[in-house]
Amino acid sequence: MRRFFMCVFSLYAGFSCIDSFAMDLSLNEAVQKIVAESHDLKKADANVKKAQASLDVANASRWFNVEGSVSYMSLINVEKPFDSYNVQLPPEIGGLVPQLAGFESIDVPDNIFIAGVTVTQPIYTFGKIGNAVDSMRSAIKMSEYSKEMVLREVRYSAADLYWTAKMTDEIVKIAKKNLNDAVSAKKQLTGAGRANRGNLVKIESDIATKKINLSDAEFNCDTAHRMLKILAGIDVDEPLILTDEFPESFPEMEDKKLSNTPEWQVLDQQIKMYEAKASSNRANGYPTLAAVGAYDYVTMDKDLKNMFNSNGVQSAYLGLALKVPIFSGGVNKANATLDVMSAEVVRQDLDKSKKITSEKYTNAIKQYNHLRDNLGGLSNARNLAAKAYGFSLDRFAAGQTSAVELADVSNGLYQLDMALLNAKYKILMSAESIKKLGE
């Protein structure tokens, strides 16, 4: 209800209800919103975190490994499963072990419990772990530079969406003015009482054509605004006012050489990652030196309830272990070769990218300056066309020219208005291309 009364008030005050509640949106705000909503950026961020987790996995190999084990065994007399396990002793055993003299057999405890802990600490792996960690560090940098590439692409797309929507706004204004000029010309013709059939038919045809142009412009404007709102996370029913205007002039862009880009940094880190992986795979064929330690506790008894009341046996040891691979069928060398060749492929991609991207960057600057230089002449041509239309309109009002000539001059002005607007759009997007490639 409050909104309704505010709308009524705004109508009385001479304002549009839609404009009163429209959302103002600048270029920077649109870019920020689209960046925040970008699914590609969220995926890139997830890839960074994934690479960081992989580094944690590689680093974990540097530290000691602790393994605990607990086991319980119940011995079974195979010959008499329901009797206790019994070992028959030969008569000679008494002479060898006096404590067993006179015993014909020994009952072996049926229940055995063993608990132990083993600790292993790598000491030297000939670069196997270190190179694997370096490989993951390069992978993290790759994911970070890839995220920067995605961010630049999203910003470029956001600017394109914004200026496209703004251009459709301006096209609607141009189409409305063009239609209104034709309607005004018709009123002058009929009001003067000198309307002939040929002029009326031509003006009616001209008005019908311009109505179609306006309808197309409004449809394109609505489509562009909806796409902008969807990607910016704005309600599609929310009206927008795009506050940034097309500049009237543009600064000259200095022609400079491209020094670096995120794409090159991604490829460079990929090369380093493959080289580190190759070194790590080679190291898989080298010995591994580690410190080892263990502790075991063993207890046993015929009665399960009394097992832990009896005296257990404890044992422990510390030492060094050298693990030496002897034969692996050449898998380590083959994996290292795969990584070396992968690095070489990426190195060629990097060289190609440097050539192509540098040329794109140079061409973008040249295109910007070329369009900028032509803008003055195009603007002057548009102003002259506007004057020519004014002269034709005066002659038409005085009955000195026909509706055909007036329509031709009007269409010429309309085309130049569109060309000037399109030129400004291209200049702005050329500037965004330069920022995307070499910012």
Coordinates of C-alpha atoms in Angstrom, one line a residue, residues 3-439:
R3 CA 4.4 1.7 -2.5
F4 CA 1.1 2.4 -4.2
F5 CA 0.7 5.8 -2.6
M6 CA 4.4 6.7 -3.4
C7 CA 3.7 5.8 -7.0
V8 CA 0.6 8.0 -7.1
F9 CA 2.6 10.8 -5.5
S10 CA 5.4 10.4 -8.0
L11 CA 2.9 10.6 -10.9
Y12 CA 1.5 13.8 -9.6
A13 CA 5.0 15.2 -9.2
G14 CA 5.7 14.4 -12.8
F15 CA 8.0 11.4 -12.4
S16 CA 7.7 7.8 -13.6
C17 CA 6.7 5.3 -11.0
I18 CA 9.1 2.8 -12.6
D19 CA 12.0 5.2 -12.5
S20 CA 11.3 6.1 -8.8
F21 CA 11.8 2.5 -7.8
A22 CA 14.5 1.5 -10.4
M23 CA 17.8 0.3 -9.2
D24 CA 20.8 2.5 -10.0
L25 CA 23.7 0.4 -11.3
S26 CA 27.2 1.7 -12.2
L27 CA 29.8 -0.2 -14.2
N28 CA 31.9 -1.0 -11.2
E29 CA 28.9 -2.2 -9.2
A30 CA 27.8 -4.5 -12.1
V31 CA 31.3 -5.9 -12.3
Q32 CA 31.5 -6.6 -8.6
K33 CA 28.1 -8.3 -8.6
I34 CA 28.9 -10.5 -11.6
V35 CA 32.3 -11.4 -10.1
A36 CA 30.6 -12.4 -6.8
E37 CA 28.0 -14.5 -8.7
S38 CA 30.4 -16.1 -11.1
H39 CA 30.3 -19.9 -11.0
D40 CA 33.5 -20.1 -13.0
L41 CA 35.3 -18.1 -10.3
K42 CA 33.9 -20.3 -7.6
K43 CA 35.2 -23.4 -9.4
A44 CA 38.6 -21.7 -9.8
D45 CA 38.7 -21.0 -6.1
A46 CA 37.8 -24.6 -5.4
N47 CA 40.7 -25.7 -7.6
V48 CA 43.1 -23.5 -5.6
K49 CA 42.0 -25.1 -2.4
K50 CA 42.2 -28.6 -4.0
A51 CA 45.9 -27.9 -5.0
Q52 CA 46.6 -26.7 -1.5
A53 CA 45.2 -29.9 -0.1
S54 CA 47.4 -31.9 -2.5
L55 CA 50.5 -30.0 -1.1
D56 CA 49.5 -31.1 2.4
V57 CA 49.4 -34.7 1.1
A58 CA 52.9 -34.4 -0.4
N59 CA 54.2 -32.7 2.8
A60 CA 52.8 -35.5 5.0
S61 CA 55.4 -37.9 3.5
R62 CA 58.1 -35.9 5.2
W63 CA 56.9 -36.7 8.7
F64 CA 57.0 -39.9 10.8
N65 CA 54.4 -42.5 10.3
V66 CA 52.9 -44.3 13.3
E67 CA 50.9 -47.5 13.0
G68 CA 49.3 -49.4 15.8
S69 CA 48.1 -53.0 15.7
V70 CA 46.0 -55.1 18.0
S71 CA 45.3 -58.8 17.5
Y72 CA 43.7 -61.6 19.4
M73 CA 44.1 -65.3 18.4
S74 CA 42.5 -68.4 19.7
L75 CA 44.5 -71.6 19.0
I76 CA 42.5 -74.6 17.9
N77 CA 43.5 -78.2 18.3
V78 CA 42.9 -79.6 14.8
E79 CA 42.8 -83.2 16.0
K80 CA 40.4 -82.5 18.9
P81 CA 38.8 -79.1 18.3
F82 CA 36.9 -79.1 21.6
D83 CA 40.0 -79.9 23.7
S84 CA 42.8 -77.5 24.7
Y85 CA 45.9 -77.4 22.5
N86 CA 48.5 -79.9 23.8
V87 CA 52.1 -80.4 22.7
Q88 CA 53.5 -83.9 23.2
L89 CA 57.2 -83.9 24.5
P90 CA 59.7 -86.6 23.6
P91 CA 61.5 -88.3 26.6
E92 CA 64.9 -86.8 25.6
I93 CA 63.6 -83.3 26.3
G94 CA 64.1 -83.7 30.0
G95 CA 67.8 -84.0 29.5
L96 CA 67.9 -80.9 27.5
V97 CA 65.6 -78.8 29.6
P98 CA 65.7 -79.8 33.2
Q99 CA 62.6 -77.8 34.1
L100 CA 60.6 -80.0 31.7
A101 CA 61.9 -83.3 33.1
G102 CA 59.1 -85.7 33.9
F103 CA 56.6 -83.9 31.7
E104 CA 55.1 -85.9 28.8
S105 CA 53.2 -82.9 27.4
I106 CA 52.6 -79.2 27.7
D107 CA 49.4 -77.3 27.5
V108 CA 49.7 -74.4 25.2
P109 CA 47.6 -71.3 26.1
D110 CA 44.6 -71.1 23.8
N111 CA 44.3 -67.3 23.9
I112 CA 47.0 -64.9 22.7
F113 CA 46.7 -61.1 22.7
I114 CA 49.3 -58.9 20.9
A115 CA 49.4 -55.1 20.8
G116 CA 52.1 -53.0 19.2
V117 CA 53.2 -49.7 17.7
T118 CA 55.5 -49.1 14.8
V119 CA 57.1 -45.7 14.0
T120 CA 58.9 -44.9 10.7
Q121 CA 60.6 -41.6 10.0
P122 CA 62.1 -40.9 6.5
I123 CA 65.6 -39.5 6.7
Y124 CA 66.8 -39.3 3.1
T125 CA 64.9 -40.1 -0.1
F126 CA 67.2 -38.7 -2.7
G127 CA 64.7 -36.0 -3.7
K128 CA 61.7 -38.2 -4.0
I129 CA 59.6 -36.3 -1.4
G130 CA 61.2 -32.9 -2.0
N131 CA 60.5 -32.9 -5.7
A132 CA 57.0 -34.1 -5.1
V133 CA 56.4 -31.2 -2.8
D134 CA 57.9 -28.7 -5.3
S135 CA 55.6 -30.2 -8.0
M136 CA 52.5 -29.5 -5.8
R137 CA 53.8 -25.9 -5.0
S138 CA 53.9 -25.3 -8.8
A139 CA 50.4 -26.7 -9.1
I140 CA 49.2 -24.2 -6.5
K141 CA 50.7 -21.3 -8.4
M142 CA 49.1 -22.7 -11.6
S143 CA 45.7 -22.7 -10.0
E144 CA 46.1 -19.2 -8.6
Y145 CA 47.2 -17.8 -12.0
S146 CA 44.3 -19.7 -13.6
K147 CA 41.9 -18.1 -11.2
E148 CA 43.4 -14.7 -12.2
M149 CA 42.7 -15.6 -15.8
V150 CA 39.1 -16.5 -15.0
L151 CA 38.7 -13.3 -13.0
R152 CA 39.9 -11.2 -15.9
E153 CA 37.6 -13.0 -18.3
V154 CA 34.6 -12.5 -16.0
R155 CA 35.4 -8.8 -15.6
Y156 CA 35.6 -8.4 -19.4
S157 CA 32.3 -10.2 -19.9
A158 CA 30.7 -8.1 -17.2
A159 CA 31.8 -4.9 -18.9
D160 CA 30.6 -6.3 -22.2
L161 CA 27.2 -7.0 -20.7
Y162 CA 27.0 -3.6 -19.1
W163 CA 27.9 -1.6 -22.2
T164 CA 25.7 -3.8 -24.4
A165 CA 22.7 -3.1 -22.1
K166 CA 23.6 0.6 -22.0
M167 CA 23.9 0.7 -25.8
T168 CA 20.4 -0.9 -26.2
D169 CA 19.1 1.9 -23.9
E170 CA 20.6 4.5 -26.2
I171 CA 19.3 2.7 -29.3
V172 CA 15.8 2.9 -27.8
K173 CA 16.2 6.6 -27.4
I174 CA 17.5 7.1 -30.9
A175 CA 14.7 4.9 -32.3
K176 CA 12.0 6.9 -30.3
K177 CA 13.4 10.3 -31.5
N178 CA 13.5 9.0 -35.1
L179 CA 9.9 7.9 -34.9
N180 CA 8.8 11.1 -33.2
D181 CA 10.4 13.1 -36.0
A182 CA 8.4 11.2 -38.6
V183 CA 5.2 11.7 -36.7
S184 CA 5.9 15.5 -36.3
A185 CA 6.6 15.7 -40.1
K186 CA 3.2 14.0 -40.7
K187 CA 1.5 16.6 -38.5
Q188 CA 3.1 19.5 -40.3
L189 CA 2.1 18.0 -43.7
T190 CA -1.5 17.5 -42.7
G191 CA -1.8 20.7 -40.7
A192 CA -0.7 22.8 -43.6
G193 CA -3.6 21.6 -45.8
R194 CA -1.3 20.7 -48.6
A195 CA -0.9 16.9 -48.1
N196 CA -0.7 15.1 -51.4
R197 CA -1.3 11.4 -51.6
G198 CA 2.4 10.5 -52.5
N199 CA 3.8 12.4 -49.5
L200 CA 1.2 10.9 -47.1
V201 CA 1.9 7.3 -48.3
K202 CA 5.7 7.9 -48.0
I203 CA 5.4 9.3 -44.4
E204 CA 3.0 6.5 -43.3
S205 CA 5.4 3.9 -44.7
D206 CA 8.3 5.7 -42.9
I207 CA 6.4 5.7 -39.6
A208 CA 5.5 2.0 -39.9
T209 CA 9.2 1.1 -40.5
K210 CA 10.4 3.2 -37.6
K211 CA 7.8 1.7 -35.3
I212 CA 9.3 -1.7 -36.2
N213 CA 12.8 -0.4 -35.4
L214 CA 11.6 0.9 -32.1
S215 CA 9.9 -2.4 -31.2
D216 CA 13.1 -4.3 -32.1
A217 CA 15.2 -1.9 -30.0
E218 CA 12.9 -2.3 -27.0
F219 CA 13.0 -6.1 -27.3
N220 CA 16.8 -6.1 -27.5
C221 CA 17.0 -3.7 -24.6
D222 CA 14.8 -6.0 -22.4
T223 CA 16.9 -9.0 -23.4
A224 CA 20.2 -7.3 -22.6
H225 CA 18.9 -6.0 -19.2
R226 CA 17.6 -9.5 -18.3
M227 CA 20.9 -11.1 -19.1
L228 CA 22.8 -8.5 -17.1
K229 CA 20.4 -9.0 -14.1
I230 CA 20.6 -12.8 -14.2
L231 CA 24.4 -12.8 -14.2
A232 CA 24.6 -10.1 -11.5
G233 CA 22.2 -11.9 -9.2
I234 CA 19.5 -9.2 -9.5
D235 CA 15.8 -10.0 -9.7
V236 CA 14.8 -10.0 -13.3
D237 CA 11.7 -8.0 -12.5
E238 CA 13.8 -5.2 -10.9
P239 CA 14.0 -2.2 -13.3
L240 CA 17.6 -0.9 -13.8
I241 CA 19.0 2.5 -14.5
L242 CA 22.5 2.2 -15.9
T243 CA 24.3 5.3 -14.5
D244 CA 27.5 5.2 -16.4
E245 CA 27.3 7.1 -19.7
F246 CA 29.3 6.6 -22.9
P247 CA 32.3 9.0 -22.8
E248 CA 32.4 11.8 -25.4
S249 CA 36.2 11.5 -25.7
F250 CA 38.9 8.9 -25.0
P251 CA 42.5 9.2 -24.0
E252 CA 45.2 8.0 -26.3
M253 CA 46.6 4.6 -25.5
E254 CA 50.4 4.2 -25.4
D255 CA 51.7 1.4 -27.7
K256 CA 53.8 -0.8 -25.4
K257 CA 55.1 -4.3 -25.3
L258 CA 53.4 -7.0 -23.3
S259 CA 55.7 -8.2 -20.5
N260 CA 53.7 -10.9 -18.8
T261 CA 50.2 -12.4 -18.5
P262 CA 48.5 -15.0 -16.2
E263 CA 48.4 -17.4 -19.2
W264 CA 52.2 -17.4 -19.5
Q265 CA 52.6 -17.8 -15.8
V266 CA 50.3 -20.8 -15.8
L267 CA 52.3 -22.5 -18.6
D268 CA 55.6 -21.6 -16.9
Q269 CA 54.5 -23.2 -13.6
Q270 CA 53.1 -26.2 -15.5
I271 CA 56.6 -26.7 -17.0
K272 CA 58.2 -26.5 -13.5
M273 CA 55.5 -29.0 -12.1
Y274 CA 56.3 -31.6 -14.8
E275 CA 60.1 -31.2 -14.3
A276 CA 59.7 -31.7 -10.6
K277 CA 57.5 -34.7 -11.1
A278 CA 60.1 -36.2 -13.5
S279 CA 62.8 -35.8 -10.8
S280 CA 60.6 -37.4 -8.2
N281 CA 59.9 -40.4 -10.5
R282 CA 63.6 -40.8 -11.1
A283 CA 64.1 -40.8 -7.3
N284 CA 61.7 -43.7 -7.0
G285 CA 64.5 -45.9 -8.3
Y286 CA 67.0 -44.7 -5.6
P287 CA 67.3 -46.1 -2.0
T288 CA 65.2 -44.7 0.9
L289 CA 66.8 -44.4 4.3
A290 CA 64.5 -44.3 7.3
A291 CA 64.6 -44.6 11.1
V292 CA 62.3 -47.3 12.5
G293 CA 61.1 -48.2 16.0
A294 CA 58.6 -50.6 17.4
Y295 CA 57.1 -51.7 20.7
D296 CA 55.1 -54.9 21.3
Y297 CA 53.2 -56.4 24.2
V298 CA 52.2 -60.1 24.2
T299 CA 50.1 -61.9 26.8
M300 CA 48.5 -65.4 26.7
D301 CA 46.6 -67.8 28.9
K302 CA 44.3 -70.8 28.7
D303 CA 41.5 -68.9 30.4
L304 CA 40.3 -65.8 28.5
K305 CA 39.2 -64.2 31.7
N306 CA 42.7 -64.5 33.3
M307 CA 44.7 -63.6 30.2
F308 CA 45.4 -60.0 31.3
N309 CA 46.2 -61.1 34.9
S310 CA 49.2 -63.1 33.7
N311 CA 52.6 -61.7 33.1
G312 CA 52.9 -60.2 29.6
V313 CA 56.0 -60.0 27.5
Q314 CA 57.2 -56.7 26.2
S315 CA 59.7 -56.0 23.4
A316 CA 60.9 -52.9 21.6
Y317 CA 63.6 -52.0 19.1
L318 CA 65.1 -48.9 17.3
G319 CA 67.1 -48.9 14.1
L320 CA 67.7 -47.8 10.6
A321 CA 66.2 -49.3 7.5
L322 CA 67.6 -48.9 4.0
K323 CA 65.0 -49.8 1.3
V324 CA 66.7 -50.5 -2.0
P325 CA 64.6 -51.0 -5.2
I326 CA 66.2 -53.7 -7.3
F327 CA 64.0 -54.1 -10.3
S328 CA 60.7 -52.4 -11.3
G329 CA 60.6 -53.1 -15.0
G330 CA 61.7 -49.6 -16.0
V331 CA 58.5 -48.0 -14.7
N332 CA 60.3 -45.2 -12.9
K333 CA 62.3 -44.2 -16.0
A334 CA 59.2 -44.4 -18.2
N335 CA 57.2 -42.2 -15.9
A336 CA 60.0 -39.7 -15.7
T337 CA 60.2 -39.6 -19.5
L338 CA 56.5 -39.0 -19.8
D339 CA 56.8 -36.0 -17.5
V340 CA 59.8 -34.6 -19.4
M341 CA 58.0 -34.9 -22.7
S342 CA 54.9 -33.3 -21.1
A343 CA 57.1 -30.4 -20.0
E344 CA 58.4 -30.0 -23.5
V345 CA 54.9 -29.9 -25.0
V346 CA 53.9 -27.1 -22.5
R347 CA 57.2 -25.3 -23.3
Q348 CA 56.2 -25.2 -27.0
D349 CA 52.7 -24.0 -26.0
L350 CA 54.3 -21.2 -23.9
D351 CA 56.4 -20.1 -26.8
K352 CA 53.4 -20.0 -29.2
S353 CA 51.3 -18.2 -26.6
K354 CA 53.9 -15.5 -26.2
K355 CA 53.9 -14.8 -29.9
I356 CA 50.1 -14.9 -30.4
T357 CA 49.1 -13.1 -27.2
S358 CA 51.7 -10.3 -27.8
E359 CA 50.3 -9.8 -31.2
K360 CA 46.7 -9.7 -29.8
Y361 CA 47.8 -7.1 -27.3
T362 CA 49.5 -4.9 -29.9
N363 CA 46.5 -5.2 -32.2
A364 CA 44.1 -4.3 -29.4
I365 CA 46.1 -1.1 -28.7
K366 CA 46.2 -0.3 -32.4
Q367 CA 42.5 -0.9 -32.8
Y368 CA 41.7 1.3 -29.8
N369 CA 43.8 4.2 -31.2
H370 CA 42.4 3.7 -34.7
L371 CA 38.8 3.8 -33.5
R372 CA 39.6 6.7 -31.3
D373 CA 41.1 8.7 -34.2
N374 CA 38.0 8.0 -36.3
L375 CA 35.6 9.0 -33.6
G376 CA 36.1 12.7 -34.2
G377 CA 35.4 12.5 -37.9
L378 CA 32.3 10.3 -37.2
S379 CA 31.1 12.7 -34.6
N380 CA 31.5 15.6 -37.0
A381 CA 29.7 13.7 -39.8
R382 CA 26.8 13.1 -37.4
N383 CA 26.6 16.7 -36.4
L384 CA 26.5 17.7 -40.1
A385 CA 23.8 15.2 -40.7
A386 CA 21.8 16.7 -37.9
K387 CA 22.1 20.2 -39.4
A388 CA 21.1 18.8 -42.8
Y389 CA 18.0 17.2 -41.3
G390 CA 17.2 20.6 -39.7
F391 CA 17.5 22.3 -43.1
S392 CA 15.4 19.6 -44.8
L393 CA 12.7 19.9 -42.1
D394 CA 12.5 23.7 -42.6
R395 CA 12.2 23.3 -46.3
F396 CA 9.6 20.6 -45.8
A397 CA 7.6 22.9 -43.6
A398 CA 7.8 25.6 -46.2
G399 CA 6.7 23.1 -48.9
Q400 CA 10.0 23.3 -50.7
T401 CA 10.9 19.6 -50.5
S402 CA 9.2 16.2 -50.5
A403 CA 8.6 13.6 -47.9
V404 CA 11.0 11.3 -49.8
E405 CA 13.9 13.7 -49.3
L406 CA 13.1 14.3 -45.7
A407 CA 12.9 10.5 -45.0
D408 CA 16.3 10.0 -46.7
V409 CA 18.0 12.7 -44.6
S410 CA 16.3 11.3 -41.5
N411 CA 17.5 7.8 -42.2
G412 CA 21.0 9.1 -42.8
L413 CA 21.0 10.8 -39.4
Y414 CA 19.7 7.6 -37.8
Q415 CA 22.4 5.5 -39.3
L416 CA 25.1 8.0 -38.2
D417 CA 23.7 8.0 -34.6
M418 CA 23.9 4.2 -34.6
A419 CA 27.4 4.2 -36.1
L420 CA 28.7 6.8 -33.5
L421 CA 27.2 4.7 -30.6
N422 CA 28.7 1.5 -32.0
A423 CA 32.1 3.1 -32.4
K424 CA 32.1 4.2 -28.7
Y425 CA 31.1 0.7 -27.7
K426 CA 34.0 -0.8 -29.7
I427 CA 36.5 1.6 -28.2
L428 CA 35.4 0.7 -24.7
M429 CA 35.6 -3.0 -25.4
S430 CA 39.0 -2.5 -27.0
A431 CA 40.2 -0.9 -23.8
E432 CA 38.7 -3.8 -21.8
S433 CA 40.6 -6.3 -24.1
I434 CA 43.9 -4.5 -23.3
K435 CA 43.2 -4.7 -19.6
K436 CA 42.3 -8.4 -19.9
L437 CA 45.5 -9.2 -21.7
G438 CA 48.1 -7.0 -20.0
E439 CA 46.7 -5.4 -16.9

